[in-house]
Amino acid sequence: MPDPVILYLDPGTGATLAQIALAGTAGIAAAAKLRMNRLRRKTDSAEPEEERQAEEVTEETATAE
Amino acid sequence: MIEHGSFRDPAARVFYHDGRVFRGLDETAAAADRKAREVGLLDTLVAKDLFVESWPNDEITAPEGLPATAVIESRRVPTINYPSEWSFAMLRDAALATLDANLLAMEQGFILKDASAFNVVYEGTRPLIIDITSLEEFGEKGIWTAYGQFCDHFLAPLMLEAHAGIAFQRYLSGQTEGIPIVELNRLLRGRSGIHKGILSHVRLRSRMEQRAARMDTDRRRAVGRMALPRSAVIATMQRMKSLVSDLESSAPSTWATYEEATPYEQQQAVAKTAFVDESAGRVQARSTAVDVGANAGLFTKILARHFEQTLGIDFDPGAIDALYAETKRSEIENLTPLVIDITNPTPAFGWQGRERKAFTERVRPDFATWLAVVHHLSLGAGIPLESVVATILDFSPESVVEFVSPDDPMAKRISASRTSDLAPYSQQHFEEYVAAGGKVVAERQVSPTRTLYHIRRHGD
């Protein structure tokens, strides 16, 4: 079954699904990175202040997703 | 006069009046436009060189049958040009302009409802979005409706050239919707498919298109109601911007280094430059000039000093890409390089074969230069000299043409592999054909085998 025929029927659904999935994987990646950083923070207490603040911003973005 | 190609957005239809451009807006479009102006978004987009200037015009009423809640006028750009006529860096910059406009709009709670590459037009070396009514309110949650279109119109052709080494122009020519990502998916198999962004925007999308095809209407409706938080849509656009910025062409170019590579051309360059400069100075109308076979743009830049806008056209995308970079670097603002094969200029296409216009309809120059081109057309491409001269006379009222005699080393090289007889090709024939439709204003021999003519069409 050739794909262009499918596209002709419905151009939007596939692209929307892809976009949602992409935002989801990006969200998961950001959350995972955050968790890793938290873990590292527990093991390494001498963390610079700016880095901690930057992570808080990332955390807000990730939870928004 | 109503623009035939503007039917796709029924909420804002384009019409012309006295050579000016207007849009008739329905209630929804008028409200979105008013709000975008109130928050200063349109001013910002214009100030950042992303949108063409536009303003409400209450004195003009939209023609019968068009939406008429509001009329918006916009500045007319000198020449409409199409994505298949751009070089790699030009399509990339147009993509980045589309993303930048979206990101600025998102800051103010707006989004561009489509991402057609035909919404962008090059004025000089600036990609400008001319679809000024494509802004709509986004709110806090939603979807980047134009994501799929952006990928087909911009990302797919750029990736084709970056990862498969294939210049995209002939694949976009005659196309209104770019290159479908699902086709790019099949083209980028094996090694060419292991680059950044392929997995997320090509493989994933193709998989999702297959899944969508199996969905019933209710499931599709459910997907249609899905939404992301604004921050997630912004993040998607930002990642796309970083992906597009990193793409580089890997297509080979045959002519980009021509001017550097052939010293015999350089010897004549001084004499040719002077003749072109003098001839251009004699032309009365100063609106548009075209350098046919622009190559690295040596003569295009001279024309740009005489005319309001100059187009440098060449069939080689590599040459045009180099000229684009050089023009941007030297800050020449009225020169637009375009990929045009003069033996096969962009035809009219789209709905009813006239949604998009032919190159020869969009561009009617006052002056054109045909330097080191005629022998390529006649001896190389096999177009009869008589037809070449008639085309030159038809293209612009005045022109400078270089005639290269059959004894010239380059002429010999081009015709070396020809076995069949060609139509008559000699300086005498050339002058006869010119006399049939015009007259020679000036001529100068620049080498034993090459002569330049300034030609004026009869009646002009």
Short mmCIF file of C-alpha atoms in Angstrom, two decimals:
data_model
loop_
_atom_site.label_atom_id
_atom_site.label_comp_id
_atom_site.label_asym_id
_atom_site.label_seq_id
_atom_site.Cartn_x
_atom_site.Cartn_y
_atom_site.Cartn_z
CA MET A 1 0.00 0.00 0.00
CA PRO A 2 1.74 3.21 -1.09
CA ASP A 3 1.96 5.96 1.52
CA PRO A 4 1.03 8.98 -0.69
CA VAL A 5 -2.53 7.60 -1.00
CA ILE A 6 -2.77 7.50 2.77
CA LEU A 7 -1.50 11.07 2.99
CA TYR A 8 -4.07 12.21 0.47
CA LEU A 9 -6.83 10.86 2.70
CA ASP A 10 -5.57 12.47 5.87
CA PRO A 11 -2.61 14.79 6.04
CA GLY A 12 -2.99 15.78 9.71
CA THR A 13 -3.38 12.78 11.97
CA GLY A 14 0.04 11.19 11.41
CA ALA A 15 1.90 14.47 11.81
CA THR A 16 -0.03 15.25 15.01
CA LEU A 17 0.75 11.82 16.49
CA ALA A 18 4.43 12.28 15.60
CA GLN A 19 4.51 15.71 17.21
CA ILE A 20 2.89 14.46 20.44
CA ALA A 21 5.26 11.50 20.59
CA LEU A 22 8.24 13.78 19.99
CA ALA A 23 7.23 16.18 22.75
CA GLY A 24 6.69 13.14 24.99
CA THR A 25 10.15 11.67 24.37
CA ALA A 26 11.73 15.10 24.82
CA GLY A 27 9.82 15.45 28.10
CA ILE A 28 10.93 12.02 29.28
CA ALA A 29 14.54 12.79 28.33
CA ALA A 30 14.43 16.07 30.26
CA ALA A 31 12.89 14.37 33.29
CA ALA A 32 15.48 11.57 33.19
CA LYS A 33 18.30 14.10 32.99
CA LEU A 34 16.79 15.88 35.95
CA ARG A 35 16.63 12.71 38.01
CA MET A 36 20.25 11.93 37.15
CA ASN A 37 21.28 15.39 38.27
CA ARG A 38 19.36 15.05 41.53
CA LEU A 39 21.08 11.76 42.21
CA ARG A 40 24.44 13.34 41.51
CA ARG A 41 23.57 16.21 43.80
CA LYS A 42 22.94 13.80 46.67
CA THR A 43 26.34 12.20 46.19
CA ASP A 44 28.16 15.44 45.53
CA SER A 45 27.17 18.14 48.02
CA ALA A 46 29.64 20.79 46.78
CA GLU A 47 27.48 21.94 43.88
CA PRO A 48 27.70 25.48 42.49
CA GLU A 49 24.59 27.60 43.06
CA GLU A 50 24.04 28.56 39.37
CA GLU A 51 23.84 24.94 38.29
CA ARG A 52 21.16 24.21 40.87
CA GLN A 53 19.11 27.19 39.68
CA ALA A 54 19.44 26.14 36.06
CA GLU A 55 18.10 22.71 36.96
CA GLU A 56 15.09 24.21 38.66
CA VAL A 57 14.19 25.98 35.42
CA THR A 58 14.55 22.69 33.51
CA GLU A 59 12.35 21.00 36.07
CA GLU A 60 9.53 23.49 35.44
CA THR A 61 9.70 22.89 31.70
CA ALA A 62 9.71 19.11 32.13
CA THR A 63 6.73 19.02 34.47
CA ALA A 64 4.82 21.28 32.10
CA GLU A 65 5.06 18.45 29.58
CA MET B 1 -8.52 41.61 -9.59
CA ILE B 2 -8.66 38.57 -7.32
CA GLU B 3 -5.47 36.50 -6.88
CA HIS B 4 -6.19 33.06 -8.26
CA GLY B 5 -3.68 31.36 -5.96
CA SER B 6 -5.14 32.65 -2.65
CA PHE B 7 -8.12 30.26 -2.36
CA ARG B 8 -6.44 28.05 0.24
CA ASP B 9 -7.20 30.46 3.06
CA PRO B 10 -10.85 31.49 2.56
CA ALA B 11 -10.67 33.74 5.65
CA ALA B 12 -8.22 36.11 3.94
CA ARG B 13 -8.32 36.45 0.17
CA VAL B 14 -5.78 38.42 -1.83
CA PHE B 15 -6.83 40.99 -4.43
CA TYR B 16 -5.05 43.68 -6.44
CA HIS B 17 -6.10 47.25 -7.08
CA ASP B 18 -4.03 49.86 -8.92
CA GLY B 19 -1.00 47.58 -8.73
CA ARG B 20 -1.31 47.39 -4.95
CA VAL B 21 -1.86 44.26 -2.82
CA PHE B 22 -4.83 43.86 -0.46
CA ARG B 23 -6.45 41.12 1.59
CA GLY B 24 -10.14 40.90 2.38
CA LEU B 25 -10.55 39.38 5.87
CA ASP B 26 -13.53 37.63 7.42
CA GLU B 27 -14.59 38.25 11.03
CA THR B 28 -12.24 35.70 12.65
CA ALA B 29 -9.21 36.73 10.58
CA ALA B 30 -9.95 40.42 11.17
CA ALA B 31 -10.11 39.85 14.95
CA ALA B 32 -6.80 37.93 14.95
CA ASP B 33 -5.17 40.62 12.82
CA ARG B 34 -6.45 43.42 15.07
CA LYS B 35 -5.17 41.67 18.19
CA ALA B 36 -1.76 40.91 16.64
CA ARG B 37 -1.43 44.60 15.81
CA GLU B 38 -2.60 45.70 19.27
CA VAL B 39 0.02 43.63 21.10
CA GLY B 40 2.69 44.95 18.71
CA LEU B 41 3.46 41.53 17.25
CA LEU B 42 3.21 42.62 13.59
CA ASP B 43 5.46 45.61 14.28
CA THR B 44 8.02 43.31 15.91
CA LEU B 45 7.92 40.86 13.00
CA VAL B 46 8.40 43.70 10.50
CA ALA B 47 11.20 45.26 12.58
CA LYS B 48 12.99 41.90 12.65
CA ASP B 49 12.77 41.67 8.81
CA LEU B 50 10.56 38.58 9.02
CA PHE B 51 7.21 39.94 7.77
CA VAL B 52 6.46 42.31 4.92
CA GLU B 53 4.94 45.64 6.04
CA SER B 54 1.13 45.76 6.20
CA TRP B 55 -1.57 48.13 7.46
CA PRO B 56 -5.37 48.31 7.62
CA ASN B 57 -6.88 50.29 4.73
CA ASP B 58 -10.47 51.44 5.29
CA GLU B 59 -10.74 53.31 1.99
CA ILE B 60 -10.72 50.18 -0.14
CA THR B 61 -13.59 47.68 -0.20
CA ALA B 62 -13.02 44.05 -1.07
CA PRO B 63 -14.47 42.86 -4.41
CA GLU B 64 -17.91 41.22 -4.42
CA GLY B 65 -17.87 37.72 -2.96
CA LEU B 66 -14.68 38.13 -0.91
CA PRO B 67 -14.57 38.36 2.90
CA ALA B 68 -14.89 42.05 3.73
CA THR B 69 -14.87 42.56 7.52
CA ALA B 70 -11.51 44.29 7.17
CA VAL B 71 -9.12 45.15 4.34
CA ILE B 72 -5.39 44.97 4.94
CA GLU B 73 -2.90 46.38 2.48
CA SER B 74 0.67 45.12 2.27
CA ARG B 75 3.75 46.42 0.51
CA ARG B 76 4.23 44.76 -2.84
CA VAL B 77 7.55 42.92 -3.07
CA PRO B 78 9.33 43.41 -6.42
CA THR B 79 9.38 39.79 -7.61
CA ILE B 80 7.61 36.70 -6.37
CA ASN B 81 10.00 33.74 -6.32
CA TYR B 82 9.46 30.09 -5.44
CA PRO B 83 11.26 27.52 -3.24
CA SER B 84 12.44 25.46 -6.24
CA GLU B 85 14.25 28.62 -7.41
CA TRP B 86 16.24 29.00 -4.20
CA SER B 87 19.64 27.53 -3.34
CA PHE B 88 20.24 25.34 -0.31
CA ALA B 89 21.21 28.19 2.03
CA MET B 90 18.23 30.21 0.79
CA LEU B 91 15.76 27.43 1.61
CA ARG B 92 17.48 26.98 4.98
CA ASP B 93 17.26 30.71 5.75
CA ALA B 94 13.58 30.73 4.71
CA ALA B 95 12.99 27.80 7.09
CA LEU B 96 14.76 29.64 9.91
CA ALA B 97 12.72 32.80 9.21
CA THR B 98 9.53 30.72 9.47
CA LEU B 99 10.70 29.28 12.81
CA ASP B 100 11.85 32.65 14.15
CA ALA B 101 8.49 34.21 13.27
CA ASN B 102 6.73 31.34 15.05
CA LEU B 103 8.91 31.66 18.16
CA LEU B 104 8.33 35.43 18.33
CA ALA B 105 4.60 34.88 17.82
CA MET B 106 4.50 32.23 20.57
CA GLU B 107 5.97 34.73 23.04
CA GLN B 108 2.82 36.81 22.48
CA GLY B 109 0.42 33.86 22.44
CA PHE B 110 0.18 33.58 18.64
CA ILE B 111 1.26 30.98 16.09
CA LEU B 112 1.50 30.81 12.29
CA LYS B 113 -1.34 28.62 11.10
CA ASP B 114 0.60 27.31 8.12
CA ALA B 115 4.23 26.87 7.18
CA SER B 116 4.11 26.81 3.38
CA ALA B 117 7.43 27.70 1.79
CA PHE B 118 5.37 29.69 -0.73
CA ASN B 119 4.54 32.14 2.09
CA VAL B 120 8.17 33.25 1.96
CA VAL B 121 9.57 35.45 -0.81
CA TYR B 122 13.12 36.66 -1.26
CA GLU B 123 13.57 40.41 -1.54
CA GLY B 124 17.27 40.91 -2.16
CA THR B 125 18.80 38.32 0.13
CA ARG B 126 16.10 38.66 2.81
CA PRO B 127 13.47 35.93 3.17
CA LEU B 128 10.21 37.76 3.92
CA ILE B 129 6.92 36.20 4.98
CA ILE B 130 4.26 37.76 2.76
CA ASP B 131 1.27 35.87 4.17
CA ILE B 132 0.61 38.52 6.77
CA THR B 133 -2.72 37.00 7.82
CA SER B 134 -1.29 33.62 8.84
CA LEU B 135 -1.14 34.60 12.53
CA GLU B 136 -3.74 33.10 14.85
CA GLU B 137 -4.09 32.95 18.63
CA PHE B 138 -2.57 29.94 20.34
CA GLY B 139 -3.57 30.20 23.97
CA GLU B 140 -1.97 28.03 26.68
CA LYS B 141 -2.42 24.62 25.05
CA GLY B 142 -2.51 23.47 21.47
CA ILE B 143 -0.60 21.89 18.65
CA TRP B 144 1.81 23.19 16.01
CA THR B 145 -0.71 22.62 13.23
CA ALA B 146 1.86 23.37 10.56
CA TYR B 147 4.47 20.89 11.88
CA GLY B 148 3.82 18.35 9.11
CA GLN B 149 3.76 21.03 6.42
CA PHE B 150 6.99 22.56 7.71
CA CYS B 151 8.70 19.16 7.47
CA ASP B 152 7.45 18.52 3.90
CA HIS B 153 8.18 22.03 2.62
CA PHE B 154 11.50 22.73 4.32
CA LEU B 155 13.03 19.84 6.27
CA ALA B 156 12.60 17.11 3.62
CA PRO B 157 14.27 18.97 0.71
CA LEU B 158 17.07 20.22 3.00
CA MET B 159 17.71 16.72 4.35
CA LEU B 160 17.62 15.24 0.84
CA GLU B 161 20.44 17.56 -0.21
CA ALA B 162 22.34 17.37 3.09
CA HIS B 163 22.25 13.59 3.55
CA ALA B 164 21.81 12.12 0.06
CA GLY B 165 23.86 14.76 -1.80
CA ILE B 166 20.99 15.46 -4.21
CA ALA B 167 20.21 19.10 -5.07
CA PHE B 168 16.53 19.54 -4.19
CA GLN B 169 15.47 22.07 -6.86
CA ARG B 170 14.24 19.67 -9.52
CA TYR B 171 12.35 17.67 -6.87
CA LEU B 172 10.50 20.81 -5.72
CA SER B 173 9.87 22.14 -9.22
CA GLY B 174 6.16 22.01 -10.02
CA GLN B 175 5.34 20.89 -6.46
CA THR B 176 2.93 22.80 -4.24
CA GLU B 177 3.46 20.70 -1.09
CA GLY B 178 7.19 20.04 -0.96
CA ILE B 179 8.56 16.51 -0.63
CA PRO B 180 6.45 14.12 1.49
CA ILE B 181 8.41 12.95 4.53
CA VAL B 182 7.27 9.37 3.85
CA GLU B 183 9.05 9.50 0.49
CA LEU B 184 12.18 10.96 2.07
CA ASN B 185 12.01 8.04 4.51
CA ARG B 186 12.41 5.62 1.60
CA LEU B 187 15.10 7.73 -0.07
CA LEU B 188 17.27 7.92 3.04
CA ARG B 189 18.02 4.25 3.57
CA GLY B 190 21.20 2.81 5.05
CA ARG B 191 24.08 5.15 5.81
CA SER B 192 22.35 8.31 4.64
CA GLY B 193 19.69 7.67 7.28
CA ILE B 194 21.81 7.85 10.42
CA HIS B 195 21.94 11.62 10.87
CA LYS B 196 20.50 13.91 13.52
CA GLY B 197 16.76 14.37 13.23
CA ILE B 198 16.08 11.42 10.90
CA LEU B 199 14.78 9.18 13.67
CA SER B 200 12.54 11.84 15.22
CA HIS B 201 11.19 13.66 12.15
CA VAL B 202 11.42 11.09 9.34
CA ARG B 203 11.19 7.54 10.71
CA LEU B 204 8.78 8.38 13.55
CA ARG B 205 6.53 10.47 11.30
CA SER B 206 6.40 7.71 8.66
CA ARG B 207 5.47 5.18 11.34
CA MET B 208 2.75 7.49 12.64
CA GLU B 209 1.38 8.09 9.14
CA GLN B 210 0.98 4.32 8.80
CA ARG B 211 -0.74 4.11 12.15
CA ALA B 212 -3.02 7.05 11.29
CA ALA B 213 -4.04 5.33 8.06
CA ARG B 214 -5.49 2.43 10.07
CA MET B 215 -7.47 4.67 12.45
CA ASP B 216 -11.22 5.06 12.21
CA THR B 217 -12.93 8.45 12.18
CA ASP B 218 -13.53 8.57 15.95
CA ARG B 219 -9.88 7.88 16.75
CA ARG B 220 -8.85 10.52 14.25
CA ARG B 221 -11.16 13.02 15.89
CA ALA B 222 -9.60 12.13 19.24
CA VAL B 223 -6.15 12.80 17.83
CA GLY B 224 -7.44 16.09 16.44
CA ARG B 225 -8.36 17.14 19.99
CA MET B 226 -4.90 16.38 21.42
CA ALA B 227 -2.93 19.33 22.74
CA LEU B 228 0.47 20.14 24.17
CA PRO B 229 1.37 22.84 26.65
CA ARG B 230 2.72 26.00 25.02
CA SER B 231 6.19 25.32 26.49
CA ALA B 232 6.32 21.93 24.74
CA VAL B 233 5.41 23.44 21.35
CA ILE B 234 8.05 26.14 21.83
CA ALA B 235 10.61 23.44 22.72
CA THR B 236 9.73 21.52 19.53
CA MET B 237 10.25 24.67 17.46
CA GLN B 238 13.55 25.43 19.17
CA ARG B 239 14.85 21.91 18.58
CA MET B 240 13.76 22.18 14.94
CA LYS B 241 15.66 25.46 14.63
CA SER B 242 18.84 23.88 15.95
CA LEU B 243 18.39 20.90 13.60
CA VAL B 244 17.83 23.07 10.51
CA SER B 245 20.74 25.43 11.35
CA ASP B 246 23.15 22.49 11.35
CA LEU B 247 22.19 21.19 7.89
CA GLU B 248 24.82 21.69 5.17
CA SER B 249 24.60 20.82 1.47
CA SER B 250 26.59 17.82 0.30
CA ALA B 251 25.57 18.10 -3.38
CA PRO B 252 28.41 18.52 -5.89
CA SER B 253 28.55 21.71 -8.00
CA THR B 254 30.13 21.85 -11.45
CA TRP B 255 30.24 25.57 -12.10
CA ALA B 256 30.70 27.28 -8.77
CA THR B 257 34.43 27.79 -9.33
CA TYR B 258 34.21 28.55 -13.07
CA GLU B 259 35.38 32.15 -12.86
CA GLU B 260 38.41 31.22 -10.82
CA ALA B 261 39.18 28.17 -12.91
CA THR B 262 39.37 29.72 -16.37
CA PRO B 263 41.97 32.46 -16.81
CA TYR B 264 40.89 33.19 -20.41
CA GLU B 265 37.57 34.39 -19.02
CA GLN B 266 39.34 36.65 -16.56
CA GLN B 267 41.39 38.34 -19.31
CA GLN B 268 38.20 39.48 -21.02
CA ALA B 269 36.45 40.32 -17.78
CA VAL B 270 37.74 43.90 -17.70
CA ALA B 271 36.54 44.72 -21.23
CA LYS B 272 33.22 42.94 -20.66
CA THR B 273 32.68 44.72 -17.35
CA ALA B 274 33.17 48.14 -18.98
CA PHE B 275 30.78 47.35 -21.85
CA VAL B 276 28.05 46.01 -19.52
CA ASP B 277 28.43 49.06 -17.27
CA GLU B 278 28.13 51.49 -20.23
CA SER B 279 25.17 49.65 -21.75
CA ALA B 280 23.27 49.45 -18.47
CA GLY B 281 23.87 53.18 -18.04
CA ARG B 282 22.12 53.86 -21.38
CA VAL B 283 18.88 52.04 -20.42
CA GLN B 284 15.98 54.39 -19.60
CA ALA B 285 13.78 52.10 -17.47
CA ARG B 286 15.49 51.31 -14.18
CA SER B 287 13.22 48.83 -12.47
CA THR B 288 14.47 45.28 -13.07
CA ALA B 289 17.51 43.64 -14.63
CA VAL B 290 18.31 39.96 -15.05
CA ASP B 291 21.75 38.43 -15.51
CA VAL B 292 21.13 35.17 -17.36
CA GLY B 293 23.83 32.61 -16.57
CA ALA B 294 25.04 34.64 -13.61
CA ASN B 295 27.53 32.04 -12.38
CA ALA B 296 29.62 33.74 -9.65
CA GLY B 297 27.81 37.03 -10.27
CA LEU B 298 30.61 39.25 -11.58
CA PHE B 299 28.22 41.06 -13.97
CA THR B 300 25.15 40.68 -11.77
CA LYS B 301 26.77 42.99 -9.24
CA ILE B 302 27.39 45.61 -11.94
CA LEU B 303 23.70 45.51 -12.93
CA ALA B 304 22.72 45.92 -9.27
CA ARG B 305 24.37 49.37 -9.33
CA HIS B 306 22.04 50.52 -12.14
CA PHE B 307 18.65 48.94 -11.38
CA GLU B 308 16.22 48.93 -8.47
CA GLN B 309 16.36 45.16 -8.36
CA THR B 310 18.60 42.69 -10.13
CA LEU B 311 18.16 38.94 -10.44
CA GLY B 312 21.16 36.72 -11.05
CA ILE B 313 19.90 33.45 -12.49
CA ASP B 314 21.83 30.25 -13.18
CA PHE B 315 20.94 26.59 -13.58
CA ASP B 316 23.68 25.55 -11.15
CA PRO B 317 22.46 25.56 -7.52
CA GLY B 318 26.07 25.58 -6.29
CA ALA B 319 26.84 28.79 -8.20
CA ILE B 320 23.68 30.43 -6.85
CA ASP B 321 24.47 29.32 -3.31
CA ALA B 322 27.93 30.92 -3.60
CA LEU B 323 26.43 34.10 -5.09
CA TYR B 324 23.86 34.25 -2.28
CA ALA B 325 26.59 34.01 0.37
CA GLU B 326 28.75 36.59 -1.42
CA THR B 327 25.82 39.03 -1.88
CA LYS B 328 24.93 38.77 1.81
CA ARG B 329 28.57 39.30 2.78
CA SER B 330 28.96 42.39 0.61
CA GLU B 331 25.60 43.76 1.82
CA ILE B 332 24.18 44.36 -1.65
CA GLU B 333 20.49 44.72 -0.83
CA ASN B 334 18.85 44.72 -4.27
CA LEU B 335 20.33 41.53 -5.75
CA THR B 336 18.48 38.22 -5.62
CA PRO B 337 20.18 35.08 -6.90
CA LEU B 338 17.81 32.41 -8.24
CA VAL B 339 18.27 28.88 -9.56
CA ILE B 340 16.69 29.03 -13.03
CA ASP B 341 17.53 26.86 -16.01
CA ILE B 342 16.80 29.24 -18.89
CA THR B 343 16.22 26.23 -21.20
CA ASN B 344 13.46 25.12 -18.82
CA PRO B 345 12.24 28.07 -16.69
CA THR B 346 9.69 27.38 -13.92
CA PRO B 347 6.30 26.76 -15.55
CA ALA B 348 2.89 27.70 -14.12
CA PHE B 349 1.56 24.96 -11.82
CA GLY B 350 -0.83 24.09 -9.01
CA TRP B 351 -4.63 24.14 -9.10
CA GLN B 352 -5.93 24.54 -12.66
CA GLY B 353 -2.30 24.91 -13.69
CA ARG B 354 -2.28 28.56 -12.60
CA GLU B 355 -2.11 28.69 -8.82
CA ARG B 356 1.62 29.42 -9.15
CA LYS B 357 2.87 31.51 -12.05
CA ALA B 358 5.52 30.87 -14.66
CA PHE B 359 8.90 32.54 -14.20
CA THR B 360 8.50 34.40 -17.50
CA GLU B 361 5.17 35.79 -16.29
CA ARG B 362 6.54 36.92 -12.89
CA VAL B 363 9.71 38.47 -14.30
CA ARG B 364 9.53 41.03 -17.14
CA PRO B 365 12.88 42.82 -16.92
CA ASP B 366 13.85 46.15 -18.47
CA PHE B 367 17.30 44.84 -19.24
CA ALA B 368 19.06 41.49 -19.40
CA THR B 369 22.60 40.26 -19.94
CA TRP B 370 23.34 37.00 -21.77
CA LEU B 371 27.09 36.67 -21.33
CA ALA B 372 28.77 33.42 -22.36
CA VAL B 373 25.33 31.84 -22.64
CA VAL B 374 24.25 31.78 -26.32
CA HIS B 375 26.83 29.18 -27.44
CA HIS B 376 25.81 26.94 -24.54
CA LEU B 377 22.18 27.15 -25.63
CA SER B 378 22.81 26.65 -29.36
CA LEU B 379 25.84 24.38 -29.50
CA GLY B 380 25.31 22.68 -26.12
CA ALA B 381 21.56 22.38 -25.64
CA GLY B 382 20.82 22.27 -29.39
CA ILE B 383 18.39 25.21 -29.46
CA PRO B 384 18.47 26.86 -32.92
CA LEU B 385 20.30 30.20 -32.84
CA GLU B 386 17.30 31.93 -34.45
CA SER B 387 15.08 30.79 -31.55
CA VAL B 388 17.67 31.85 -28.96
CA VAL B 389 17.81 35.37 -30.44
CA ALA B 390 13.99 35.58 -30.62
CA THR B 391 13.80 34.54 -26.95
CA ILE B 392 16.36 37.18 -25.95
CA LEU B 393 14.37 39.88 -27.81
CA ASP B 394 11.13 38.69 -26.20
CA PHE B 395 12.56 38.54 -22.65
CA SER B 396 13.52 42.22 -22.28
CA PRO B 397 13.37 45.37 -24.45
CA GLU B 398 17.12 45.85 -24.08
CA SER B 399 19.94 43.39 -23.58
CA VAL B 400 23.65 42.78 -23.80
CA VAL B 401 24.50 39.55 -25.59
CA GLU B 402 27.87 37.91 -26.03
CA PHE B 403 28.33 36.05 -29.29
CA VAL B 404 31.01 33.36 -29.26
CA SER B 405 32.20 32.28 -32.70
CA PRO B 406 32.34 28.57 -33.60
CA ASP B 407 36.18 28.80 -33.62
CA ASP B 408 36.35 29.69 -29.94
CA PRO B 409 38.03 26.99 -27.78
CA MET B 410 35.01 26.80 -25.46
CA ALA B 411 32.57 26.65 -28.40
CA LYS B 412 34.62 23.82 -29.91
CA ARG B 413 34.66 21.95 -26.63
CA ILE B 414 30.89 22.24 -26.17
CA SER B 415 30.14 21.00 -29.71
CA ALA B 416 32.89 18.33 -29.74
CA SER B 417 30.57 15.43 -28.96
CA ARG B 418 27.83 16.55 -31.38
CA THR B 419 27.49 14.22 -34.30
CA SER B 420 24.31 15.44 -36.01
CA ASP B 421 24.11 18.69 -37.97
CA LEU B 422 23.15 21.79 -36.06
CA ALA B 423 21.04 24.73 -37.13
CA PRO B 424 23.11 27.56 -38.68
CA TYR B 425 25.53 29.09 -36.15
CA SER B 426 27.73 32.00 -37.18
CA GLN B 427 28.22 35.66 -36.36
CA GLN B 428 26.56 36.60 -39.66
CA HIS B 429 23.49 34.53 -38.82
CA PHE B 430 23.39 36.01 -35.34
CA GLU B 431 23.40 39.58 -36.69
CA GLU B 432 20.69 38.71 -39.24
CA TYR B 433 18.41 37.26 -36.54
CA VAL B 434 18.96 40.33 -34.34
CA ALA B 435 18.12 42.67 -37.24
CA ALA B 436 14.80 40.86 -37.73
CA GLY B 437 13.47 42.01 -34.34
CA GLY B 438 15.74 44.75 -33.07
CA LYS B 439 18.83 46.83 -33.67
CA VAL B 440 22.37 46.93 -32.39
CA VAL B 441 22.97 50.03 -30.26
CA ALA B 442 26.64 49.29 -29.61
CA GLU B 443 29.09 46.45 -30.12
CA ARG B 444 32.60 45.60 -28.98
CA GLN B 445 34.96 42.76 -29.76
CA VAL B 446 36.53 41.54 -26.52
CA SER B 447 38.66 38.72 -27.98
CA PRO B 448 39.34 37.31 -31.48
CA THR B 449 36.35 34.97 -31.06
CA ARG B 450 33.98 36.95 -28.81
CA THR B 451 31.84 40.05 -29.43
CA LEU B 452 29.41 41.88 -27.15
CA TYR B 453 26.25 43.53 -28.52
CA HIS B 454 23.90 45.97 -26.86
CA ILE B 455 20.57 45.17 -28.51
CA ARG B 456 17.33 47.18 -28.44
CA ARG B 457 14.06 45.58 -29.48
CA HIS B 458 12.06 47.23 -32.31
CA GLY B 459 9.27 49.43 -30.95
CA ASP B 460 10.97 49.96 -27.58
#
